[in-house]
Amino acid sequence: MASTGVSTATEAEKPPRPKGFRLLMVALRTRKSATMLGFGFSSGLPYALLLGTLNAWLGEVKIDLATIGVLSWIGLSYSFKFLWSPLVDRMALPGLEALGRRKSWILLCQIVLVLGFAGLAATDPAQAIGTFALFAFLAALASATQDVAVDAWRIDVADVDTPVELLSSIYQFGYRIASIVGGALALVMAGRMSWPLVYLLMAGLIGLICVVTLRAPDTPRPEQGTLHAALAQPGELTPNARGIALLIVGTSWAWAIGTIVRFMVVMLSPLGPGEKHPSVGDFTREFGPLIVAATVAVPLMVAAVTNAMRRQGRAVLTAPDTRRSAARTAANHLYVALIAPLAELVARLGWGVLVVIGMILTYTLCYNVWSSFAFPFYLDFLHYSKDEVAFASKVFGIFMTIAGISLGGYLFLRLGRMPTILIGAVLPMLGNFVYADLAEGAVHIDAVGKAIGLHTLFALFGFDPRMIRLLLAISFENISTGIAGAAFVAYLSGIVSKQYTAVQYALMSSLTFLIGSLGRGIAGEAFDLYGYATVFRWTAAAGLVAVLFVCAEWVRVARDTAVRPPDEAAA
């Protein structure tokens, strides 16, 4: 009891976590924290350049929105990155391993990013969109892989002087700086120089971070024999049974990814005389449900079957498995990454896992579907200048997002988890109606803005009515998505098991973007065919699916709380 009191007192004496400029000063004091700032910047810059700013370039050279939508599928690299995370964790890179087990992967990814951005700069998307897409995909793959290695590095190097919570805050600080550089600054630069030069300069920034990587500390690779010892205990599935489960899930994932890649290649390949590209809408309607089934339903069914086999004592170990090999260790990594987290979730939630997965898949749908088209919408359809969009979207908009995240945290404390999550599901739907109004002349935005005095307030800072409309729309959208994001991160953090915290969170957060990313292809085609306002209303209607899943999850949580013992429910 005494030790607990001392621990509590010590925790109470900890200074509050620094923020803003003070956080930057703390970040530059030590080698680890300064490195974390650089890694955060290196992670955030490619994401901003590839999934936002790149579409401004494509819109400027008159690439049709259907093609932009298909190209935005490179963002699935971030959704699927947990698939190869075991490889990043396990594989020693020949020639680079001497740098460190995490540094070697981070440096390799940064080199590929520099080459990818240089390739984009050297390619004219209007003349060679297929080659352009290949470089974009290469960069997105390197960026997603770098995120895996950086996340592992952050956890590995944390210590008493630089705890993981501080490193995580510094990482987010660097990431946000990169969002401004890759978004606002890149747009401002593009208004004064060519897009290829902008991307070359951004590649140069990644090149500078390579120097930070070379000087970064790292941790030794652990003994491989200690990995996943729990899988070798009696009662666990035999290696052969786990291998069959992995084969089924791996084949399912490979088919889904291969199907998407093949269609992207067809869509982005040059056309012959009289030929036309296949319909993105037809592909999404025909293969979209199958892709979701292959990446979600099949792994869930396999997880349920493995749980049943363990309960029934079929194909399980009867004695400790002492055999060791590189292939066995790699298979264990894959099993822990792809099947064990879902198996635990299915065992814990039962049929309720269908509600949870449904909610995860659809929660961000109505704003993820069209997010890749924001710059073409602002620049090419509404004809705002690059400087105006840079300020409104990437400077002013970031502050509105931070305000939304703060408000989401406050609502979470005041109202509770499920009410805040429901608010976060409803508000982005309304945000889509705001954007539909903006696309049609902003009659209602003007009326509401004038009625509550926001037009007068913004005018005091020198903004004209046209700019005020954009700022008001972005304000509502970013505050709404900030609330939704804060609520959903807190929800995911609460639903994961402590046994599989990192892997389970990575898997479920990746699934969050799956349907939205797939939907961008059909959204791009729909924007071309029906116009922005109509599609905004459709995506708002799609958000109703998320609302229904949130309500179902609220009922499930309430029932679960009611049947649990009082002490367990309180915990």
Coordinates of N, CA, C and O in Angstrom, one line a residue, residues 237-250 331-332 335 339:
L237 N -3.6 -23.1 -30.9 CA -3.7 -23.8 -32.2 C -2.4 -24.3 -32.6 O -1.3 -23.6 -32.3
T238 N -2.3 -25.4 -33.3 CA -1.1 -26.0 -33.8 C -0.6 -25.1 -34.9 O -1.4 -24.3 -35.5
P239 N 0.7 -25.1 -35.2 CA 1.3 -24.3 -36.3 C 0.6 -24.6 -37.6 O 0.4 -23.7 -38.4
N240 N 0.2 -25.8 -37.9 CA -0.5 -26.1 -39.1 C -1.8 -25.5 -39.2 O -2.2 -25.0 -40.3
A241 N -2.6 -25.5 -38.1 CA -3.9 -24.9 -38.1 C -3.8 -23.4 -38.3 O -4.6 -22.8 -39.0
R242 N -2.8 -22.8 -37.6 CA -2.6 -21.3 -37.8 C -2.2 -21.0 -39.2 O -2.6 -20.0 -39.8
G243 N -1.4 -21.9 -39.8 CA -0.9 -21.7 -41.2 C -2.1 -21.7 -42.1 O -2.2 -20.9 -43.1
I244 N -3.1 -22.6 -41.9 CA -4.3 -22.7 -42.8 C -5.1 -21.4 -42.7 O -5.6 -20.9 -43.6
A245 N -5.3 -21.0 -41.4 CA -6.0 -19.7 -41.2 C -5.3 -18.6 -41.9 O -6.0 -17.7 -42.5
L246 N -4.0 -18.5 -41.8 CA -3.2 -17.4 -42.4 C -3.4 -17.5 -44.0 O -3.5 -16.5 -44.6
L247 N -3.4 -18.7 -44.5 CA -3.5 -18.9 -45.9 C -4.8 -18.4 -46.4 O -4.9 -17.7 -47.5
I248 N -5.9 -18.7 -45.7 CA -7.2 -18.2 -46.1 C -7.3 -16.7 -46.1 O -7.7 -16.1 -47.1
V249 N -6.9 -16.1 -45.0 CA -6.9 -14.7 -44.8 C -6.0 -14.0 -45.8 O -6.4 -13.0 -46.5
G250 N -4.8 -14.5 -45.9 CA -3.8 -13.9 -46.9 C -4.3 -14.0 -48.3 O -4.1 -13.0 -49.1
A331 N 5.7 -16.4 -39.4 CA 4.3 -16.8 -39.4 C 3.6 -16.4 -38.2 O 2.4 -15.9 -38.2
N332 N 4.3 -16.4 -37.0 CA 3.7 -16.0 -35.8 C 3.4 -14.5 -35.8 O 2.4 -14.0 -35.3
Y335 N 0.3 -14.0 -37.9 CA -0.9 -14.5 -37.1 C -1.3 -13.4 -36.1 O -2.5 -13.1 -35.9
I339 N -4.9 -12.2 -37.4 CA -6.0 -13.0 -37.0 C -6.2 -12.9 -35.5 O -7.3 -12.8 -35.0

